[in-house]
mmCIF file with all atom_site columns, C-alpha atoms and ligand atoms in Angstrom:
data_model
loop_
_atom_site.group_PDB
_atom_site.id
_atom_site.type_symbol
_atom_site.label_atom_id
_atom_site.label_alt_id
_atom_site.label_comp_id
_atom_site.label_asym_id
_atom_site.label_entity_id
_atom_site.label_seq_id
_atom_site.pdbx_PDB_ins_code
_atom_site.Cartn_x
_atom_site.Cartn_y
_atom_site.Cartn_z
_atom_site.occupancy
_atom_site.B_iso_or_equiv
_atom_site.pdbx_formal_charge
_atom_site.auth_seq_id
_atom_site.auth_comp_id
_atom_site.auth_asym_id
_atom_site.auth_atom_id
_atom_site.pdbx_PDB_model_num
ATOM   1   C  CA  . MET M 1 1   ? 15.981  -2.882  5.848   1.00 0.00 ? 874  MET M CA  1
ATOM   2   C  CA  . ALA M 1 2   ? 17.258  -1.431  1.896   1.00 0.00 ? 875  ALA M CA  1
ATOM   3   C  CA  . ASP M 1 3   ? 18.555  0.472   1.742   1.00 0.00 ? 876  ASP M CA  1
ATOM   4   C  CA  . ASP M 1 4   ? 17.219  3.949   0.789   1.00 0.00 ? 877  ASP M CA  1
ATOM   5   C  CA  . CYS M 1 5   ? 14.136  2.630   0.407   1.00 0.00 ? 878  CYS M CA  1
ATOM   6   C  CA  . ILE M 1 6   ? 10.793  5.483   1.017   1.00 0.00 ? 879  ILE M CA  1
ATOM   7   C  CA  . PHE M 1 7   ? 9.050   2.686   2.688   1.00 0.00 ? 880  PHE M CA  1
ATOM   8   C  CA  . CYS M 1 8   ? 11.172  1.351   4.926   1.00 0.00 ? 881  CYS M CA  1
ATOM   9   C  CA  . LYS M 1 9   ? 12.409  4.549   6.063   1.00 0.00 ? 882  LYS M CA  1
ATOM   10  C  CA  . ILE M 1 10  ? 8.208   5.251   6.842   1.00 0.00 ? 883  ILE M CA  1
ATOM   11  C  CA  . ARG M 1 11  ? 7.804   2.244   8.460   1.00 0.00 ? 884  ARG M CA  1
ATOM   12  C  CA  . ASP M 1 12  ? 11.338  2.893   10.961  1.00 0.00 ? 885  ASP M CA  1
ATOM   13  C  CA  . GLY M 1 13  ? 10.231  6.012   11.641  1.00 0.00 ? 886  GLY M CA  1
ATOM   14  C  CA  . GLU M 1 14  ? 13.128  8.098   9.763   1.00 0.00 ? 887  GLU M CA  1
ATOM   15  C  CA  . ILE M 1 15  ? 10.660  9.947   7.776   1.00 0.00 ? 888  ILE M CA  1
ATOM   16  C  CA  . PRO M 1 16  ? 7.896   10.669  9.296   1.00 0.00 ? 889  PRO M CA  1
ATOM   17  C  CA  . SER M 1 17  ? 4.684   9.946   8.573   1.00 0.00 ? 890  SER M CA  1
ATOM   18  C  CA  . GLU M 1 18  ? 1.239   9.100   10.650  1.00 0.00 ? 891  GLU M CA  1
ATOM   19  C  CA  . LYS M 1 19  ? 0.233   5.369   10.649  1.00 0.00 ? 892  LYS M CA  1
ATOM   20  C  CA  . LEU M 1 20  ? -3.179  5.451   10.915  1.00 0.00 ? 893  LEU M CA  1
ATOM   21  C  CA  . HIS M 1 21  ? -3.096  0.999   11.138  1.00 0.00 ? 894  HIS M CA  1
ATOM   22  C  CA  . SER M 1 22  ? 0.324   -0.856  12.008  1.00 0.00 ? 895  SER M CA  1
ATOM   23  C  CA  . ASP M 1 23  ? 0.386   -4.520  13.159  1.00 0.00 ? 896  ASP M CA  1
ATOM   24  C  CA  . ASP M 1 24  ? 2.610   -7.500  12.982  1.00 0.00 ? 897  ASP M CA  1
ATOM   25  C  CA  . ASP M 1 25  ? 2.328   -8.030  8.594   1.00 0.00 ? 898  ASP M CA  1
ATOM   26  C  CA  . CYS M 1 26  ? 1.796   -4.306  7.392   1.00 0.00 ? 899  CYS M CA  1
ATOM   27  C  CA  . PHE M 1 27  ? 0.939   -0.642  7.899   1.00 0.00 ? 900  PHE M CA  1
ATOM   28  C  CA  . VAL M 1 28  ? -1.159  1.804   6.219   1.00 0.00 ? 901  VAL M CA  1
ATOM   29  C  CA  . ILE M 1 29  ? -0.513  5.409   5.484   1.00 0.00 ? 902  ILE M CA  1
ATOM   30  C  CA  . ARG M 1 30  ? -1.312  7.777   3.446   1.00 0.00 ? 903  ARG M CA  1
ATOM   31  C  CA  . ASP M 1 31  ? -0.833  8.254   -0.415  1.00 0.00 ? 904  ASP M CA  1
ATOM   32  C  CA  . ILE M 1 32  ? 0.839   11.610  -0.567  1.00 0.00 ? 905  ILE M CA  1
ATOM   33  C  CA  . ASN M 1 33  ? -0.621  12.072  -4.112  1.00 0.00 ? 906  ASN M CA  1
ATOM   34  C  CA  . PRO M 1 34  ? -4.288  11.185  -3.572  1.00 0.00 ? 907  PRO M CA  1
ATOM   35  C  CA  . ILE M 1 35  ? -6.218  10.753  -6.778  1.00 0.00 ? 908  ILE M CA  1
ATOM   36  C  CA  . ALA M 1 36  ? -9.054  10.298  -4.576  1.00 0.00 ? 909  ALA M CA  1
ATOM   37  C  CA  . PRO M 1 37  ? -10.963 11.346  -0.989  1.00 0.00 ? 910  PRO M CA  1
ATOM   38  C  CA  . THR M 1 38  ? -9.692  7.832   0.093   1.00 0.00 ? 911  THR M CA  1
ATOM   39  C  CA  . HIS M 1 39  ? -6.368  7.143   -1.655  1.00 0.00 ? 912  HIS M CA  1
ATOM   40  C  CA  . LEU M 1 40  ? -4.232  4.503   1.108   1.00 0.00 ? 913  LEU M CA  1
ATOM   41  C  CA  . LEU M 1 41  ? -0.610  2.476   0.863   1.00 0.00 ? 914  LEU M CA  1
ATOM   42  C  CA  . VAL M 1 42  ? -1.257  -0.868  2.671   1.00 0.00 ? 915  VAL M CA  1
ATOM   43  C  CA  . ILE M 1 43  ? 3.006   -1.341  3.153   1.00 0.00 ? 916  ILE M CA  1
ATOM   44  C  CA  . PRO M 1 44  ? 4.305   -4.976  4.364   1.00 0.00 ? 917  PRO M CA  1
ATOM   45  C  CA  . ASN M 1 45  ? 7.046   -4.357  6.693   1.00 0.00 ? 918  ASN M CA  1
ATOM   46  C  CA  . GLN M 1 46  ? 8.856   -6.659  5.158   1.00 0.00 ? 919  GLN M CA  1
ATOM   47  C  CA  . HIS M 1 47  ? 10.988  -4.974  2.689   1.00 0.00 ? 920  HIS M CA  1
ATOM   48  C  CA  . PHE M 1 48  ? 10.840  -7.698  -0.946  1.00 0.00 ? 921  PHE M CA  1
ATOM   49  C  CA  . ALA M 1 49  ? 10.625  -5.003  -3.993  1.00 0.00 ? 922  ALA M CA  1
ATOM   50  C  CA  . GLU M 1 50  ? 8.030   -6.734  -6.210  1.00 0.00 ? 923  GLU M CA  1
ATOM   51  C  CA  . LEU M 1 51  ? 5.699   -10.363 -5.773  1.00 0.00 ? 924  LEU M CA  1
ATOM   52  C  CA  . SER M 1 52  ? 9.087   -11.474 -8.138  1.00 0.00 ? 925  SER M CA  1
ATOM   53  C  CA  . GLU M 1 53  ? 11.294  -11.605 -5.369  1.00 0.00 ? 926  GLU M CA  1
ATOM   54  C  CA  . LEU M 1 54  ? 8.769   -13.781 -3.306  1.00 0.00 ? 927  LEU M CA  1
ATOM   55  C  CA  . GLY M 1 55  ? 9.093   -18.100 -3.708  1.00 0.00 ? 928  GLY M CA  1
ATOM   56  C  CA  . PRO M 1 56  ? 5.986   -20.233 -4.252  1.00 0.00 ? 929  PRO M CA  1
ATOM   57  C  CA  . GLU M 1 57  ? 4.825   -20.328 -1.276  1.00 0.00 ? 930  GLU M CA  1
ATOM   58  C  CA  . PRO M 1 58  ? 2.208   -18.212 -0.043  1.00 0.00 ? 931  PRO M CA  1
ATOM   59  C  CA  . ASN M 1 59  ? 3.617   -14.843 1.681   1.00 0.00 ? 932  ASN M CA  1
ATOM   60  C  CA  . PRO M 1 60  ? 1.243   -14.773 5.636   1.00 0.00 ? 933  PRO M CA  1
ATOM   61  C  CA  . ALA M 1 61  ? 1.325   -11.717 5.034   1.00 0.00 ? 934  ALA M CA  1
ATOM   62  C  CA  . PHE M 1 62  ? -0.676  -10.942 2.656   1.00 0.00 ? 935  PHE M CA  1
ATOM   63  C  CA  . ALA M 1 63  ? -3.298  -12.123 3.942   1.00 0.00 ? 936  ALA M CA  1
ATOM   64  C  CA  . GLY M 1 64  ? -2.903  -9.307  6.605   1.00 0.00 ? 937  GLY M CA  1
ATOM   65  C  CA  . MET M 1 65  ? -2.946  -6.715  4.097   1.00 0.00 ? 938  MET M CA  1
ATOM   66  C  CA  . PHE M 1 66  ? -6.447  -8.093  3.097   1.00 0.00 ? 939  PHE M CA  1
ATOM   67  C  CA  . SER M 1 67  ? -7.625  -7.776  6.130   1.00 0.00 ? 940  SER M CA  1
ATOM   68  C  CA  . ALA M 1 68  ? -5.796  -4.423  7.443   1.00 0.00 ? 941  ALA M CA  1
ATOM   69  C  CA  . ALA M 1 69  ? -7.136  -2.771  4.463   1.00 0.00 ? 942  ALA M CA  1
ATOM   70  C  CA  . ARG M 1 70  ? -10.805 -3.898  5.025   1.00 0.00 ? 943  ARG M CA  1
ATOM   71  C  CA  . ALA M 1 71  ? -10.468 -2.388  8.639   1.00 0.00 ? 944  ALA M CA  1
ATOM   72  C  CA  . MET M 1 72  ? -9.081  0.396   6.484   1.00 0.00 ? 945  MET M CA  1
ATOM   73  C  CA  . ALA M 1 73  ? -11.701 0.824   4.068   1.00 0.00 ? 946  ALA M CA  1
ATOM   74  C  CA  . GLU M 1 74  ? -14.142 0.451   7.401   1.00 0.00 ? 947  GLU M CA  1
ATOM   75  C  CA  . GLN M 1 75  ? -12.619 3.481   9.057   1.00 0.00 ? 948  GLN M CA  1
ATOM   76  C  CA  . GLU M 1 76  ? -12.742 5.442   6.523   1.00 0.00 ? 949  GLU M CA  1
ATOM   77  C  CA  . GLY M 1 77  ? -15.823 4.810   5.418   1.00 0.00 ? 950  GLY M CA  1
ATOM   78  C  CA  . VAL M 1 78  ? -15.763 3.235   2.135   1.00 0.00 ? 951  VAL M CA  1
ATOM   79  C  CA  . ALA M 1 79  ? -16.867 -0.077  2.660   1.00 0.00 ? 952  ALA M CA  1
ATOM   80  C  CA  . GLU M 1 80  ? -20.377 0.567   1.197   1.00 0.00 ? 953  GLU M CA  1
ATOM   81  C  CA  . SER M 1 81  ? -19.564 2.690   -1.861  1.00 0.00 ? 954  SER M CA  1
ATOM   82  C  CA  . GLY M 1 82  ? -17.113 0.659   -2.591  1.00 0.00 ? 955  GLY M CA  1
ATOM   83  C  CA  . TYR M 1 83  ? -13.210 0.732   -3.267  1.00 0.00 ? 956  TYR M CA  1
ATOM   84  C  CA  . ARG M 1 84  ? -10.327 -0.574  -5.234  1.00 0.00 ? 957  ARG M CA  1
ATOM   85  C  CA  . LEU M 1 85  ? -6.998  -2.408  -3.892  1.00 0.00 ? 958  LEU M CA  1
ATOM   86  C  CA  . ILE M 1 86  ? -4.422  -1.882  -6.881  1.00 0.00 ? 959  ILE M CA  1
ATOM   87  C  CA  . ILE M 1 87  ? -0.923  -3.577  -6.445  1.00 0.00 ? 960  ILE M CA  1
ATOM   88  C  CA  . ASN M 1 88  ? 1.767   -1.865  -9.392  1.00 0.00 ? 961  ASN M CA  1
ATOM   89  C  CA  . GLN M 1 89  ? 3.940   -4.651  -10.897 1.00 0.00 ? 962  GLN M CA  1
ATOM   90  C  CA  . GLY M 1 90  ? 6.821   -3.704  -12.130 1.00 0.00 ? 963  GLY M CA  1
ATOM   91  C  CA  . SER M 1 91  ? 7.968   -1.194  -15.114 1.00 0.00 ? 964  SER M CA  1
ATOM   92  C  CA  . ASP M 1 92  ? 4.414   -1.980  -17.443 1.00 0.00 ? 965  ASP M CA  1
ATOM   93  C  CA  . GLY M 1 93  ? 2.363   -2.380  -13.675 1.00 0.00 ? 966  GLY M CA  1
ATOM   94  C  CA  . GLY M 1 94  ? 3.392   1.530   -12.916 1.00 0.00 ? 967  GLY M CA  1
ATOM   95  C  CA  . GLN M 1 95  ? 5.457   0.665   -9.476  1.00 0.00 ? 968  GLN M CA  1
ATOM   96  C  CA  . GLU M 1 96  ? 7.523   3.267   -8.672  1.00 0.00 ? 969  GLU M CA  1
ATOM   97  C  CA  . VAL M 1 97  ? 8.217   3.026   -5.100  1.00 0.00 ? 970  VAL M CA  1
ATOM   98  C  CA  . MET M 1 98  ? 10.036  0.148   -5.303  1.00 0.00 ? 971  MET M CA  1
ATOM   99  C  CA  . HIS M 1 99  ? 8.838   -1.869  -2.044  1.00 0.00 ? 972  HIS M CA  1
ATOM   100 C  CA  . LEU M 1 100 ? 5.587   -3.954  -2.953  1.00 0.00 ? 973  LEU M CA  1
ATOM   101 C  CA  . HIS M 1 101 ? 2.553   -1.925  -1.584  1.00 0.00 ? 974  HIS M CA  1
ATOM   102 C  CA  . MET M 1 102 ? -1.660  -2.017  -2.143  1.00 0.00 ? 975  MET M CA  1
ATOM   103 C  CA  . HIS M 1 103 ? -3.493  1.157   -2.999  1.00 0.00 ? 976  HIS M CA  1
ATOM   104 C  CA  . LEU M 1 104 ? -7.005  1.715   -1.761  1.00 0.00 ? 977  LEU M CA  1
ATOM   105 C  CA  . ILE M 1 105 ? -8.619  4.601   -3.515  1.00 0.00 ? 978  ILE M CA  1
ATOM   106 C  CA  . GLY M 1 106 ? -11.559 5.415   -2.808  1.00 0.00 ? 979  GLY M CA  1
ATOM   107 C  CA  . GLY M 1 107 ? -14.207 8.061   -1.637  1.00 0.00 ? 980  GLY M CA  1
ATOM   108 C  CA  . ARG M 1 108 ? -15.611 8.553   -5.261  1.00 0.00 ? 981  ARG M CA  1
ATOM   109 C  CA  . PRO M 1 109 ? -16.772 6.413   -8.655  1.00 0.00 ? 982  PRO M CA  1
ATOM   110 C  CA  . LEU M 1 110 ? -13.152 5.292   -10.463 1.00 0.00 ? 983  LEU M CA  1
ATOM   111 C  CA  . ARG M 1 111 ? -12.925 4.343   -14.128 1.00 0.00 ? 984  ARG M CA  1
ATOM   112 C  CA  . GLY M 1 112 ? -10.712 2.506   -15.841 1.00 0.00 ? 985  GLY M CA  1
ATOM   113 C  CA  . LEU M 1 113 ? -7.772  0.547   -15.071 1.00 0.00 ? 986  LEU M CA  1
ATOM   114 C  CA  . GLY M 1 114 ? -5.292  3.354   -14.861 1.00 0.00 ? 987  GLY M CA  1
ATOM   115 C  CA  . LEU M 1 115 ? -4.007  4.535   -11.224 1.00 0.00 ? 988  LEU M CA  1
ATOM   116 C  CA  . ARG M 1 116 ? -3.641  8.450   -12.938 1.00 0.00 ? 989  ARG M CA  1
HETATM 117 P  P1  . 5GP S 2 .   ? 3.548   2.821   -7.249  1.00 0.00 ? 1083 5GP S P1  1
HETATM 118 O  O1  . 5GP S 2 .   ? 3.320   4.038   -8.798  1.00 0.00 ? 1083 5GP S O1  1
HETATM 119 O  O2  . 5GP S 2 .   ? 4.620   2.586   -6.987  1.00 0.00 ? 1083 5GP S O2  1
HETATM 120 O  O3  . 5GP S 2 .   ? 2.533   0.980   -6.846  1.00 0.00 ? 1083 5GP S O3  1
HETATM 121 O  O4  . 5GP S 2 .   ? 2.864   3.736   -6.586  1.00 0.00 ? 1083 5GP S O4  1
HETATM 122 C  C1  . 5GP S 2 .   ? 3.634   4.917   -5.108  1.00 0.00 ? 1083 5GP S C1  1
HETATM 123 C  C2  . 5GP S 2 .   ? 2.436   5.596   -4.333  1.00 0.00 ? 1083 5GP S C2  1
HETATM 124 O  O5  . 5GP S 2 .   ? 3.882   5.990   -3.140  1.00 0.00 ? 1083 5GP S O5  1
HETATM 125 C  C3  . 5GP S 2 .   ? 1.983   7.057   -5.479  1.00 0.00 ? 1083 5GP S C3  1
HETATM 126 O  O6  . 5GP S 2 .   ? 1.122   6.308   -5.398  1.00 0.00 ? 1083 5GP S O6  1
HETATM 127 C  C4  . 5GP S 2 .   ? 3.164   8.201   -4.592  1.00 0.00 ? 1083 5GP S C4  1
HETATM 128 O  O7  . 5GP S 2 .   ? 2.536   9.679   -4.484  1.00 0.00 ? 1083 5GP S O7  1
HETATM 129 C  C5  . 5GP S 2 .   ? 2.855   7.162   -3.240  1.00 0.00 ? 1083 5GP S C5  1
HETATM 130 N  N1  . 5GP S 2 .   ? 4.748   7.538   -2.846  1.00 0.00 ? 1083 5GP S N1  1
HETATM 131 C  C6  . 5GP S 2 .   ? 5.565   7.441   -3.187  1.00 0.00 ? 1083 5GP S C6  1
HETATM 132 N  N2  . 5GP S 2 .   ? 6.446   9.021   -2.355  1.00 0.00 ? 1083 5GP S N2  1
HETATM 133 C  C7  . 5GP S 2 .   ? 5.230   8.617   -0.992  1.00 0.00 ? 1083 5GP S C7  1
HETATM 134 C  C8  . 5GP S 2 .   ? 6.063   9.087   0.520   1.00 0.00 ? 1083 5GP S C8  1
HETATM 135 O  O8  . 5GP S 2 .   ? 6.925   9.710   0.832   1.00 0.00 ? 1083 5GP S O8  1
HETATM 136 N  N3  . 5GP S 2 .   ? 5.181   9.179   0.567   1.00 0.00 ? 1083 5GP S N3  1
HETATM 137 C  C9  . 5GP S 2 .   ? 3.561   8.609   1.023   1.00 0.00 ? 1083 5GP S C9  1
HETATM 138 N  N4  . 5GP S 2 .   ? 2.878   9.149   2.306   1.00 0.00 ? 1083 5GP S N4  1
HETATM 139 N  N5  . 5GP S 2 .   ? 3.428   8.555   -0.047  1.00 0.00 ? 1083 5GP S N5  1
HETATM 140 C  C10 . 5GP S 2 .   ? 4.487   8.514   -1.044  1.00 0.00 ? 1083 5GP S C10 1
HETATM 141 ZN ZN1 . ZN  S 3 .   ? 11.495  -1.024  1.599   1.00 0.00 ? 1084 ZN  S ZN1 1
#
């Protein structure tokens, strides 16, 4: 657990936030400031700030994150209409919370590549 990491605190229940899904790899919450009718955050349980902190070997949590995203898209009713998965990496990527996470955004047509 990284000190003062908001997503670690949500993971550990220190900050209350409804978990829509939780498993050995990751958990899913609604973004507090949604940009679309569906805006979820798929967050690995393991704290690492960004991709560059990981070694070259594949991280098994990523496979679990994509499985969770697929299941959540079904649950949210956006699997057929489509959605976007985004990881903001680092400063130019627009990353604000330094605990890697994947956005799942859908429920309206999305244009451009930006999150906001
Ligand atoms: P980033 O820019 O790092 O990819 O995205 C961070 C996201 O986390 C933002 O969309 C922001 O609205 C969301 N967020 C920040 N703090 C909280 C929080 O305490 N709870 C929830 N549910 N979302 C948060
Ligand atoms: Zn963290």
